Coordinates of C-alpha atoms in Angstrom, one line a residue:
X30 CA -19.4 14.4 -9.5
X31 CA -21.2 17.1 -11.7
X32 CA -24.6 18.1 -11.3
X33 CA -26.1 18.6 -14.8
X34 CA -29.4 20.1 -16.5
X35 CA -30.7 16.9 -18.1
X36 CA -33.6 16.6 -20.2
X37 CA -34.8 12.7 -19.9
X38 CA -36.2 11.1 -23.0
X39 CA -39.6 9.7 -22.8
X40 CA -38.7 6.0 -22.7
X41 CA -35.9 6.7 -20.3
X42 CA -38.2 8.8 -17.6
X43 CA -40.9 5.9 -18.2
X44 CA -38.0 3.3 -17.1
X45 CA -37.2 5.6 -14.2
X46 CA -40.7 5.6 -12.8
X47 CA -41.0 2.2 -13.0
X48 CA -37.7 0.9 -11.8
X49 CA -36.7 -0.8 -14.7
X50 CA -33.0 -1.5 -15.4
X51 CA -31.0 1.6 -17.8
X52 CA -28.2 1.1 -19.7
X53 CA -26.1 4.1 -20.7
X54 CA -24.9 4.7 -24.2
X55 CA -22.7 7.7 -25.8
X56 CA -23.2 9.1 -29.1
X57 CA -19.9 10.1 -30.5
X58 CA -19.7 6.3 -31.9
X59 CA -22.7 7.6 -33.8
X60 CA -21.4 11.2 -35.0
X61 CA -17.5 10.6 -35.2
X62 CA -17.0 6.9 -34.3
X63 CA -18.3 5.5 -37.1
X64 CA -18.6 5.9 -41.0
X65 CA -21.9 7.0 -42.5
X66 CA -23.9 5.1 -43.4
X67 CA -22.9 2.4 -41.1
X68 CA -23.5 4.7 -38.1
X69 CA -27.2 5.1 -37.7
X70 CA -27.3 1.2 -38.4
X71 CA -25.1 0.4 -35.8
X72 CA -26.6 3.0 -33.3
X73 CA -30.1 1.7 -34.1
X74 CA -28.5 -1.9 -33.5
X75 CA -26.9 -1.3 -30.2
X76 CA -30.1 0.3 -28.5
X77 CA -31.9 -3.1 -29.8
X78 CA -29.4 -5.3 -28.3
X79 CA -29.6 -3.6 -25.2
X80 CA -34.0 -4.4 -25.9
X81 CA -33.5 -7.7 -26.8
X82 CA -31.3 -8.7 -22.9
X83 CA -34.4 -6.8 -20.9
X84 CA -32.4 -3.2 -20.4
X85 CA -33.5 0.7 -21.7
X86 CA -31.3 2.0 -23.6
X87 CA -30.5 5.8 -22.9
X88 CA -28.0 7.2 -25.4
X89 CA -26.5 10.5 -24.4
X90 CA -26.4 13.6 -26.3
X91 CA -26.8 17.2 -27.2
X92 CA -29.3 18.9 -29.4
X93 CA -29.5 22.3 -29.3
X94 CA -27.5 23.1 -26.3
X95 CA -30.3 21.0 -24.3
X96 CA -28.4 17.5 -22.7
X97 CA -30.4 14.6 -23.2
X98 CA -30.2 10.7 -21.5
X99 CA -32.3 8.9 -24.0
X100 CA -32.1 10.2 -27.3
X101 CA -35.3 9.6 -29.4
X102 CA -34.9 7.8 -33.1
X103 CA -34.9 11.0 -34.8
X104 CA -32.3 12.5 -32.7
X105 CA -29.8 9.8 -32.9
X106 CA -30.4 10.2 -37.2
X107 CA -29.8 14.1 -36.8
X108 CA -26.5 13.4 -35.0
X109 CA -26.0 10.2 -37.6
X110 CA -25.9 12.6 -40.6
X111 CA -25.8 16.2 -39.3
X112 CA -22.7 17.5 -39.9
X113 CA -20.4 19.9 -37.4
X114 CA -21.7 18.0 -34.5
X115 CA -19.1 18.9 -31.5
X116 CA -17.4 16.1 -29.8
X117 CA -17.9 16.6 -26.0
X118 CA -16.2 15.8 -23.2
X119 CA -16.6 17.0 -19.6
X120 CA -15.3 20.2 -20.2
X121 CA -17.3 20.9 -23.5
X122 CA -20.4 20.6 -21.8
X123 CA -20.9 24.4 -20.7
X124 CA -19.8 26.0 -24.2
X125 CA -21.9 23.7 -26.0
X126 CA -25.5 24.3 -24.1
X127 CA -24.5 28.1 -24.1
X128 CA -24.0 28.2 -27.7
X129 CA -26.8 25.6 -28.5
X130 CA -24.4 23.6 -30.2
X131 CA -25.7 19.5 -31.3
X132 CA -22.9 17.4 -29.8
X133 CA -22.1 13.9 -29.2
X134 CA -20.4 13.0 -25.9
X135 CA -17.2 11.2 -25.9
X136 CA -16.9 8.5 -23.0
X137 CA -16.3 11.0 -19.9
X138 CA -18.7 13.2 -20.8
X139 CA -21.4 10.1 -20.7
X140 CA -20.1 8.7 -18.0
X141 CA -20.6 11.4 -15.9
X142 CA -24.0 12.7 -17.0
X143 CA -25.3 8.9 -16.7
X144 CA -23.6 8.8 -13.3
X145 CA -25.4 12.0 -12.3
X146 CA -28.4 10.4 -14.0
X147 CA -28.3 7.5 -11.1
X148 CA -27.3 5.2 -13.8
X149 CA -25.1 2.4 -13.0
X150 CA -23.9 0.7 -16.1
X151 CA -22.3 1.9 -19.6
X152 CA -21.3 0.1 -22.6
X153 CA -19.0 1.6 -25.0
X154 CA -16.4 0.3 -27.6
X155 CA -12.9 0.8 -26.2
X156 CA -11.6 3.5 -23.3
X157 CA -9.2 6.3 -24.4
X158 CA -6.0 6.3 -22.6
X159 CA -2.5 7.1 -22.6
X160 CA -1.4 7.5 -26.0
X161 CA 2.2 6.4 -27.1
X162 CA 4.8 9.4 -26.9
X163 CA 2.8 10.3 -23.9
X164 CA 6.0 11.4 -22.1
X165 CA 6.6 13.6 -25.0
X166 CA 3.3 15.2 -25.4
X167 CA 0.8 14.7 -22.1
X168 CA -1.1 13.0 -24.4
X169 CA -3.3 11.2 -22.2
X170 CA -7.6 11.5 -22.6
X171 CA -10.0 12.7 -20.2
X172 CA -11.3 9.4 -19.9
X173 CA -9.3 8.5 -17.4
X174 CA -9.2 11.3 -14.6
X175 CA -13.3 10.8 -15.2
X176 CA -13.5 7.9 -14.6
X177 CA -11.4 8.1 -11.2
X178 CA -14.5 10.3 -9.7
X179 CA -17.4 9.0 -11.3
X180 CA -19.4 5.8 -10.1
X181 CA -20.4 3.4 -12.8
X182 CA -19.2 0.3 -14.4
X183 CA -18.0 1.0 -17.9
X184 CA -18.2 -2.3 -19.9
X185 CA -15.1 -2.0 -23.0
X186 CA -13.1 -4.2 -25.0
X187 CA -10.4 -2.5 -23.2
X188 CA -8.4 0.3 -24.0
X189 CA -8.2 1.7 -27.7
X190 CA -4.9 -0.8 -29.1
X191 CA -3.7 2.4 -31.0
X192 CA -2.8 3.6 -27.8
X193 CA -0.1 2.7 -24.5
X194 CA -2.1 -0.2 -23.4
X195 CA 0.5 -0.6 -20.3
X196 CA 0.9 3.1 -19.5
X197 CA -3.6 3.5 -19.4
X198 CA -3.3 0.6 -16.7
X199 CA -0.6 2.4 -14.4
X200 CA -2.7 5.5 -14.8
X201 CA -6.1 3.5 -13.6
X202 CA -4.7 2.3 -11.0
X203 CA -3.1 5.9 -9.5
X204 CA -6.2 7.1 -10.1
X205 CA -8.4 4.6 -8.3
X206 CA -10.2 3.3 -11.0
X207 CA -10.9 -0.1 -10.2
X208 CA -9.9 -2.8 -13.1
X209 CA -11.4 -6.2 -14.0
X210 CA -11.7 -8.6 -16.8
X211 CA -14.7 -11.0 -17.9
X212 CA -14.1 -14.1 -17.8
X213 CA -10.2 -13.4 -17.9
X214 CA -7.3 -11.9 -16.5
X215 CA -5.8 -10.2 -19.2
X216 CA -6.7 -6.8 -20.2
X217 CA -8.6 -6.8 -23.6
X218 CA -7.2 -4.7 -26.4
X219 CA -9.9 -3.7 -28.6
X220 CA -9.4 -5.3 -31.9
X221 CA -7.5 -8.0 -30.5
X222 CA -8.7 -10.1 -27.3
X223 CA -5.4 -10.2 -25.6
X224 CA -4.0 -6.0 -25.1
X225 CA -0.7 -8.3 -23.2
X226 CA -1.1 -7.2 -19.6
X227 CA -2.2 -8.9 -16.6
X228 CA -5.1 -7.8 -14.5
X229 CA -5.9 -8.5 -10.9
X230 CA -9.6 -9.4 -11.3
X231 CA -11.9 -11.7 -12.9
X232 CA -15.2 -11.3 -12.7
X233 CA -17.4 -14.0 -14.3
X234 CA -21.3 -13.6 -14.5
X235 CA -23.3 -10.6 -14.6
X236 CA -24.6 -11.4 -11.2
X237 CA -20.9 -11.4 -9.8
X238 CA -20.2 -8.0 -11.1
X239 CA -24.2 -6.4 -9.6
X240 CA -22.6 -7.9 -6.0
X241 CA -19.8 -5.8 -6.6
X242 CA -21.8 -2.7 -7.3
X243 CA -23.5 -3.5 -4.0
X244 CA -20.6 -4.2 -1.9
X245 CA -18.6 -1.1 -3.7
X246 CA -22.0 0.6 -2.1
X247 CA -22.0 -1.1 1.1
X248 CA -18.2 -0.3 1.8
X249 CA -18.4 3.2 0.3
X250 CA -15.6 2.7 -2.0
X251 CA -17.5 3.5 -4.9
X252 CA -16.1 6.7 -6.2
X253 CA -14.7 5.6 -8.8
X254 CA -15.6 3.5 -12.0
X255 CA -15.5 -0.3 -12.4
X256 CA -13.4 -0.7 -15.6
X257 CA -14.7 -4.1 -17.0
X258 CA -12.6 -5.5 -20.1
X259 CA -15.4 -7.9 -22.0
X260 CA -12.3 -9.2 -24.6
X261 CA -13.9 -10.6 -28.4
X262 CA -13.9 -14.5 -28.7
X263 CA -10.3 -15.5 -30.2
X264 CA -12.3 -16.2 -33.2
X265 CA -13.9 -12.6 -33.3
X266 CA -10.9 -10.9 -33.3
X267 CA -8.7 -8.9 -36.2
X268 CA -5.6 -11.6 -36.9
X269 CA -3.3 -10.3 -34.8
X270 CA -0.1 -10.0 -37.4
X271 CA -2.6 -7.7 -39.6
X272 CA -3.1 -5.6 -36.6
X273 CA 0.2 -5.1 -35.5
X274 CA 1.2 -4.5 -39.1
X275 CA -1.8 -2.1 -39.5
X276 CA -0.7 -0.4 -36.5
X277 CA 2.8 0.2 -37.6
X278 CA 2.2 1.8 -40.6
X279 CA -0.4 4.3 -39.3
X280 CA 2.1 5.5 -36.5
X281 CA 4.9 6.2 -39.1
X282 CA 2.2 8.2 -40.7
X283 CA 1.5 10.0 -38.0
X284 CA 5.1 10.8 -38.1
X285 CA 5.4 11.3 -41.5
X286 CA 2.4 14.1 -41.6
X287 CA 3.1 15.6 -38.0
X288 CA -0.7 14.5 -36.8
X289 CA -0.9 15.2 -32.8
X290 CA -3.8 15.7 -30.2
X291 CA -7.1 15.0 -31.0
X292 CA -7.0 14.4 -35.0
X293 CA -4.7 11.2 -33.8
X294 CA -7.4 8.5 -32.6
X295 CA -9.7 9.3 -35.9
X296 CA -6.6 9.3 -37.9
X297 CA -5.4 5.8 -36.9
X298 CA -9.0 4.5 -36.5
X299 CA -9.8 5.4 -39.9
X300 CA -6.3 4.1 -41.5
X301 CA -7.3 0.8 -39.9
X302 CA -10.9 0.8 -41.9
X303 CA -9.1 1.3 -44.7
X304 CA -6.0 -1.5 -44.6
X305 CA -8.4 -3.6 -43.7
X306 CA -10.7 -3.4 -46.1
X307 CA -13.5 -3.0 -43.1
X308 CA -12.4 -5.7 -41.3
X309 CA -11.6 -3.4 -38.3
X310 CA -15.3 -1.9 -38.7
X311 CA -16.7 -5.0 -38.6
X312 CA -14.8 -5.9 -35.5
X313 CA -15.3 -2.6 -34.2
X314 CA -19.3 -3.5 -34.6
X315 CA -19.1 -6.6 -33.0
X316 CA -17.4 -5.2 -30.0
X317 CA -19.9 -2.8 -28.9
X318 CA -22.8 -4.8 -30.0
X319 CA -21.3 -7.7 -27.5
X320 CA -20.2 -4.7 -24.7
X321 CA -24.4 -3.6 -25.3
X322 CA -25.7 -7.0 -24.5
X323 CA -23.5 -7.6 -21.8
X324 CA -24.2 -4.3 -20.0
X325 CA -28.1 -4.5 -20.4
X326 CA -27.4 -8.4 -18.7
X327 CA -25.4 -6.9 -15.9
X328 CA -28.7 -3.5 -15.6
X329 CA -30.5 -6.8 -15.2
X330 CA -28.9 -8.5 -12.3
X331 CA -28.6 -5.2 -10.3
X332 CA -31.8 -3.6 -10.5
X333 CA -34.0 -5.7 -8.2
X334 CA -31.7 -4.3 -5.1
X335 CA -33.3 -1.3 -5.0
X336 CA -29.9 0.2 -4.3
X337 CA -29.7 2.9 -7.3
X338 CA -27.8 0.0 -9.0
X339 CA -25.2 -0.4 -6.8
X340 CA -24.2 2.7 -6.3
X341 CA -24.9 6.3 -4.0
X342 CA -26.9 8.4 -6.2
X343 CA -29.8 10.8 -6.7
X344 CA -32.3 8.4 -8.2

């Protein structure tokens, strides 16, 4: 696990000194996840739901080459409209603090800094993974190797349903990234609550999952991340035909138009908004606003163990 060069925002180093429960966040929802002006909304909305169930909120970012856990307002709004902000993952970390660049971290990269941070929990939207044609292309994101080294719980809706739902669960599990789903056994897939694969945990209240963090602790199997798939209400979800038919046209225009790498997530992501009519952003919105409140709950339920929530590391 990295060692980083972390500024703390004020509210965060506050919640440090007085053992209060953190709750990470990333920022590339804000800078590329998300549509303007919906993002800054949304951002704003996410660090109040982690508020409102007793957690800090400490979204992750760059400005001006300097790292920071706990973004103030005006810094989230400069990432919210700025434009050229770099995405960053692990490896981008280095070149954008030597060129001062303003970035937003993708889910690796906020992992690991909030890991490094001695912060145990992290709420996010959906995981990257294996993307189809992956045995074509080594498509596969940095989210996963990451997470195989990198001690937190990472509350999702899953994996990314644009992407090789099956494949991302082989790969977790070669890589030792421990699986689990909330109040279910099948693996969440983003949009829709059921991705259609099995999983071999269920994990119920946010008190369950802090007495895994401990025992994870206690055992000293806790290199690795706790992948916890919180699946939308059945109600909550995109219909399921308008997904799949959603999902079919955007790959054949992938195809079509020869769009690879990184440009394919944003591509299908914003082909969904737009089939939709925003009923995938709206989803999308309800997802990590649920992911928010159930990571602050589960911050909760591990802090009063003293034990750097769960987990070895530098407090």
């Amino acid at each position: 696990m990295g060692r980083f060069s972390i500024r703390y925002g004020e509210h965060v180093t506050r919640a440090r000194r007085d053992g209060l429960p953190v709750v990470a966040l990333e920022s590339t929802i804000v800078s590329h996840g998300l549509p303007r002006p919906d993002n800054l909304r949304v951002a704003r909305e996410i660090e109040q739901t982690v508020r409102d169930n007793g957690a800090v909120p400490a979204t992750i970012g760059m400005i001006g080459g300097e790292l920071i856990v706990g973004l103030e307002d005006a810094q989230i709004e400069h990432l919210a409209g700025a434009d050229g902000v770099a995405k960053l993952s692990v490896r981008d970390l280095a070149l954008g603090a030597a060129t001062g660049a303003d970035g937003a971290t993708t889910v690796a990269a906020t992992s690991a800094v909030a890991a490094a941070a001695g912060i145990g929990v992290f709420a996010t939207g959906g995981l990257g993974g294996v993307h189809r044609e992956a045995s074509h292309t080594f498509d596969e994101s940095a989210d996963l190797t990451t997470l195989s080294r990198t001690p937190i719980v990472v509350v999702c809706a899953g994996v990314k349903s644009i992407l090789d739902v099956g494949a991302t669960l082989e790969r977790m599990e070669t890589l030792g990234v421990a699986v689990a789903g909330y109040g279910t056994r099948r693996f969440p897939g983003f949009f829709i609550t059921d991705g259609g694969h099995e999983v071999d945990w269920q994990l119920d209240s946010p008190a369950q999952i802090a007495g895994v963090m401990a025992a994870r602790a206690d055992h000293g199997v806790g290199a690795g991340a706790l992948v916890l798939g919180n699946p939308l209400p059945v109600d909550e979800q995109l219909d399921p035909a308008l997904h799949d038919a959603t999902l079919a046209e955007g790959l054949e225009l992938l195809a079509r138009d020869g769009i690879t790498g990184k440009a394919v997530t944003p591509f299908l992501l914003a082909h969904f908004h737009s089939s939709t009519e925003g009923k995938s952003l709206e989803v999308n919105v309800r997802i990590i606003l649920r992911n928010a409140a159930l990571a602050a709950q589960i911050a909760v339920a591990a802090t009063p163990a003293h034990a750097s929530l769960g987990f070895s590391l530098p407090g």
